[in-house]
């Protein structure tokens, strides 16, 4: 369900206003109507993956979103290195885009995607923010901006295949992806990127093989 928020003026080359901000909510899952992270890709105990098509459809098929181009922005990288923390600053920017001091005060609570200190992973699979932001491009067109948080790679509970799959999927569907690295770039960071890029290449090759079949099927209807 689309909900309106306080009007925001344009800032720079992009603008975000009251009528251009929508969030999906249901009485069952969001009783207070607040935007929140929605799990769309689940990693199961047997290391298989499940797409929650219903949750994703409710976000992307909302009336004001369904016919627009989607810009998916994601953050990926090693676990426990601040991906969700960085994503929450992106959320803050989107909500306060009209303000030059969008960073806020140093003691202002950082809310949005769940994050915490420690050595245990926080995000699993892929989550998207339930509120989609409609942004004006310089040419006047509006695009739907979707913020996406991903499971950290190579934690103690995941296999190499788990990490490569999540990274490859997020890379394939993102319009822009931030590869989050703490401190200096290490050799293993590049190795991780190579593994996931190889997985992405293989997945795209498999997808290309299926395209003729899909196109042929469409002609039957």
CSV table of C-alpha atoms in Angstrom, one decimal:
chain,number,residue,atom,x,y,z
A,1,UNK,CA,0.0,0.0,0.0
A,2,UNK,CA,1.4,3.4,-0.9
A,3,UNK,CA,1.8,5.9,1.9
A,4,UNK,CA,2.6,9.6,1.7
A,5,UNK,CA,5.3,11.3,3.7
A,6,UNK,CA,6.2,14.9,4.4
A,7,UNK,CA,7.2,16.8,1.3
A,8,UNK,CA,10.8,17.1,0.4
A,9,UNK,CA,12.3,19.6,-2.0
A,10,UNK,CA,14.7,18.9,-4.8
A,11,UNK,CA,18.4,18.8,-4.1
A,12,UNK,CA,21.0,18.8,-6.8
A,13,UNK,CA,20.1,17.1,-10.0
A,14,UNK,CA,17.8,14.6,-8.3
A,15,UNK,CA,14.6,15.4,-6.5
A,16,UNK,CA,12.4,13.5,-4.1
A,17,UNK,CA,9.0,14.7,-3.0
A,18,UNK,CA,6.0,13.6,-1.0
A,19,UNK,CA,4.2,12.2,-4.0
A,20,UNK,CA,7.3,10.3,-5.0
A,21,UNK,CA,7.9,8.2,-1.9
A,22,UNK,CA,6.0,5.0,-1.4
A,23,UNK,CA,6.2,2.0,0.9
A,24,UNK,CA,4.6,-1.4,0.9
A,25,UNK,CA,3.0,-2.6,4.1
A,26,UNK,CA,0.4,-5.1,5.1
A,27,UNK,CA,-1.7,-5.1,8.2
A,28,UNK,CA,-0.4,-8.6,9.0
A,29,UNK,CA,3.3,-8.0,8.6
A,30,UNK,CA,3.6,-4.2,9.2
A,31,UNK,CA,0.9,-3.3,11.7
A,32,UNK,CA,2.5,0.0,12.5
A,33,UNK,CA,2.9,0.9,8.8
A,34,UNK,CA,6.7,1.7,9.2
A,35,UNK,CA,9.1,0.8,6.4
A,36,UNK,CA,11.5,-2.0,7.2
A,37,UNK,CA,13.8,-4.6,5.6
A,38,UNK,CA,12.0,-7.3,3.7
A,39,UNK,CA,13.7,-10.7,3.2
A,40,UNK,CA,13.4,-11.6,-0.5
A,41,UNK,CA,16.2,-14.3,-0.8
A,42,UNK,CA,16.3,-16.9,1.9
A,43,UNK,CA,19.3,-19.2,2.6
A,44,UNK,CA,17.9,-22.5,3.9
A,45,UNK,CA,19.6,-24.8,6.4
A,46,UNK,CA,20.5,-27.2,3.6
A,47,UNK,CA,22.3,-24.4,1.8
A,48,UNK,CA,19.7,-24.0,-0.9
A,49,UNK,CA,18.0,-20.7,-1.8
A,50,UNK,CA,14.4,-19.6,-1.9
A,51,UNK,CA,13.0,-16.5,-3.5
A,52,UNK,CA,10.1,-14.9,-1.7
A,53,UNK,CA,8.2,-13.9,-4.8
A,54,UNK,CA,5.2,-12.6,-2.9
A,55,UNK,CA,7.2,-10.2,-0.8
A,56,UNK,CA,9.1,-8.9,-3.8
A,57,UNK,CA,6.0,-8.6,-5.9
A,58,UNK,CA,4.2,-6.5,-3.3
A,59,UNK,CA,7.1,-4.0,-3.4
A,60,UNK,CA,7.8,-3.9,-7.2
A,61,UNK,CA,4.2,-4.3,-8.4
A,62,UNK,CA,2.8,-1.4,-6.4
A,63,UNK,CA,0.8,0.9,-8.6
A,64,UNK,CA,3.3,3.8,-8.6
A,65,UNK,CA,6.3,1.5,-9.2
A,66,UNK,CA,5.3,-1.3,-11.6
A,67,UNK,CA,5.7,0.6,-14.8
A,68,UNK,CA,8.9,2.4,-14.0
A,69,UNK,CA,12.5,1.6,-14.5
A,70,UNK,CA,14.1,0.2,-11.3
A,71,UNK,CA,17.5,1.3,-10.0
A,72,UNK,CA,18.7,-1.3,-7.5
A,73,UNK,CA,21.6,-0.2,-5.3
A,74,UNK,CA,23.3,-2.8,-3.2
A,75,UNK,CA,26.2,-3.2,-0.8
A,76,UNK,CA,28.2,-6.5,-0.8
A,77,UNK,CA,31.4,-7.7,0.7
A,78,UNK,CA,32.9,-9.6,3.6
A,79,UNK,CA,30.7,-10.2,6.7
A,80,UNK,CA,31.0,-8.0,9.8
A,81,UNK,CA,32.6,-5.1,7.9
A,82,UNK,CA,29.8,-2.6,8.0
A,83,UNK,CA,27.7,-3.2,4.9
A,84,UNK,CA,24.3,-2.7,6.7
A,85,UNK,CA,25.8,0.3,8.6
A,86,UNK,CA,26.7,1.9,5.2
A,87,UNK,CA,23.3,1.0,3.8
A,88,UNK,CA,21.6,2.9,6.7
A,89,UNK,CA,23.4,6.0,5.7
A,90,UNK,CA,22.1,5.6,2.2
A,91,UNK,CA,18.6,5.4,3.6
A,92,UNK,CA,19.2,8.5,5.7
A,93,UNK,CA,20.3,10.3,2.5
A,94,UNK,CA,17.2,9.2,0.6
A,95,UNK,CA,14.9,10.4,3.4
A,96,UNK,CA,16.7,13.7,3.9
A,97,UNK,CA,17.7,14.4,0.4
A,98,UNK,CA,16.5,18.0,0.5
A,99,UNK,CA,18.9,18.9,3.4
A,100,UNK,CA,22.5,19.8,3.0
A,101,UNK,CA,23.1,18.3,6.5
A,102,UNK,CA,21.5,15.0,5.7
A,103,UNK,CA,24.2,13.2,7.7
A,104,UNK,CA,22.5,14.5,10.9
A,105,UNK,CA,24.0,14.9,14.3
A,106,UNK,CA,26.7,12.5,15.6
A,107,UNK,CA,24.4,11.2,18.3
A,108,UNK,CA,21.4,10.7,16.1
A,109,UNK,CA,20.4,7.0,16.1
A,110,UNK,CA,21.2,5.2,12.9
A,111,UNK,CA,18.1,3.1,11.9
A,112,UNK,CA,17.0,1.0,9.0
A,113,UNK,CA,18.7,-2.3,8.2
A,114,UNK,CA,19.8,-4.2,11.3
A,115,UNK,CA,23.4,-4.0,12.3
A,116,UNK,CA,25.5,-4.6,15.4
A,117,UNK,CA,29.1,-5.1,16.5
A,118,UNK,CA,30.6,-8.5,17.2
A,119,UNK,CA,31.8,-11.5,15.2
A,120,UNK,CA,28.4,-13.1,14.4
A,121,UNK,CA,26.7,-12.4,11.0
A,122,UNK,CA,23.6,-10.2,11.0
A,123,UNK,CA,22.2,-10.2,7.5
A,124,UNK,CA,21.4,-13.5,5.7
A,125,UNK,CA,20.4,-13.9,2.0
A,126,UNK,CA,19.2,-10.6,0.4
A,127,UNK,CA,17.0,-8.0,2.0
A,128,UNK,CA,15.4,-5.0,0.3
A,129,UNK,CA,13.9,-1.9,1.9
A,130,UNK,CA,10.1,-2.0,1.8
A,131,UNK,CA,9.9,1.7,0.8
A,132,UNK,CA,10.7,2.4,-2.8
A,133,UNK,CA,11.9,5.9,-3.6
A,134,UNK,CA,10.7,7.6,-6.9
A,135,UNK,CA,13.5,9.9,-8.0
A,136,UNK,CA,13.5,12.5,-10.7
A,137,UNK,CA,16.3,12.2,-13.2
A,138,UNK,CA,17.7,15.3,-15.0
A,139,UNK,CA,15.7,14.5,-18.1
A,140,UNK,CA,12.5,14.5,-16.1
A,141,UNK,CA,11.9,10.8,-16.0
A,142,UNK,CA,11.2,9.1,-12.7
A,143,UNK,CA,12.9,5.9,-11.6
A,144,UNK,CA,12.2,3.7,-8.7
A,145,UNK,CA,15.2,3.4,-6.4
A,146,UNK,CA,15.4,0.1,-4.4
A,147,UNK,CA,18.0,-0.3,-1.7
A,148,UNK,CA,19.3,-3.8,-1.2
A,149,UNK,CA,21.4,-5.3,1.6
A,150,UNK,CA,23.2,-8.6,1.2
A,151,UNK,CA,24.7,-11.4,3.3
A,152,UNK,CA,28.3,-11.0,4.1
A,153,UNK,CA,30.6,-13.3,2.2
A,154,UNK,CA,32.7,-16.1,3.7
A,155,UNK,CA,31.4,-16.3,7.2
A,156,UNK,CA,31.8,-19.4,9.3
A,157,UNK,CA,28.3,-20.6,8.7
A,158,UNK,CA,28.3,-20.4,4.9
A,159,UNK,CA,29.9,-22.5,2.2
A,160,UNK,CA,31.9,-21.1,-0.6
A,161,UNK,CA,29.0,-21.8,-2.9
A,162,UNK,CA,26.6,-19.8,-0.6
A,163,UNK,CA,28.8,-16.8,-0.6
A,164,UNK,CA,29.5,-16.9,-4.4
A,165,UNK,CA,25.8,-17.4,-5.2
A,166,UNK,CA,24.6,-14.4,-3.0
A,167,UNK,CA,27.3,-12.2,-4.4
A,168,UNK,CA,26.7,-13.2,-8.0
A,169,UNK,CA,22.9,-12.7,-7.7
A,170,UNK,CA,23.2,-9.3,-6.1
A,171,UNK,CA,25.8,-8.2,-8.7
A,172,UNK,CA,23.6,-9.4,-11.6
A,173,UNK,CA,20.4,-7.6,-10.4
A,174,UNK,CA,22.1,-4.4,-9.1
A,175,UNK,CA,22.3,-1.2,-11.2
A,176,UNK,CA,25.1,-0.1,-8.9
A,177,UNK,CA,26.9,-2.3,-6.3
A,178,UNK,CA,29.3,-1.1,-3.6
A,179,UNK,CA,32.0,-3.6,-2.9
A,180,UNK,CA,32.6,-2.8,0.8
A,181,UNK,CA,36.1,-3.4,2.0
A,182,UNK,CA,37.5,-2.6,5.4
A,183,UNK,CA,40.9,-0.7,5.4
A,184,UNK,CA,43.3,-1.8,2.6
A,185,UNK,CA,42.5,-4.1,-0.4
A,186,UNK,CA,43.9,-7.5,0.3
A,187,UNK,CA,44.7,-10.3,-2.1
A,188,UNK,CA,41.9,-12.4,-0.7
A,189,UNK,CA,39.4,-9.6,-1.4
A,190,UNK,CA,40.3,-9.8,-5.1
A,191,UNK,CA,40.1,-13.6,-4.9
A,192,UNK,CA,36.6,-13.4,-3.5
A,193,UNK,CA,35.6,-11.0,-6.2
A,194,UNK,CA,37.1,-13.4,-8.9
A,195,UNK,CA,35.1,-16.3,-7.5
A,196,UNK,CA,31.8,-14.4,-7.5
A,197,UNK,CA,32.4,-12.9,-10.9
A,198,UNK,CA,33.1,-16.4,-12.3
A,199,UNK,CA,29.8,-17.6,-10.8
A,200,UNK,CA,28.0,-14.6,-12.3
A,201,UNK,CA,29.5,-15.4,-15.7
A,202,UNK,CA,28.3,-19.0,-15.5
A,203,UNK,CA,24.8,-18.0,-14.4
A,204,UNK,CA,24.5,-15.5,-17.3
A,205,UNK,CA,25.8,-18.1,-19.8
A,206,UNK,CA,23.1,-20.5,-18.5
A,207,UNK,CA,20.5,-17.8,-18.8
A,208,UNK,CA,21.4,-17.0,-22.4
A,209,UNK,CA,20.9,-20.7,-23.3
A,210,UNK,CA,17.4,-20.5,-21.9
A,211,UNK,CA,16.4,-17.2,-23.7
A,212,UNK,CA,15.5,-18.7,-27.1
A,213,UNK,CA,13.2,-21.2,-25.3
A,214,UNK,CA,11.5,-18.4,-23.4
A,215,UNK,CA,11.1,-16.2,-26.5
A,216,UNK,CA,9.7,-19.2,-28.4
A,217,UNK,CA,7.2,-19.9,-25.7
A,218,UNK,CA,5.9,-16.3,-25.7
A,219,UNK,CA,4.9,-16.7,-29.4
A,220,UNK,CA,2.5,-19.5,-28.4
A,221,UNK,CA,0.2,-17.1,-26.5
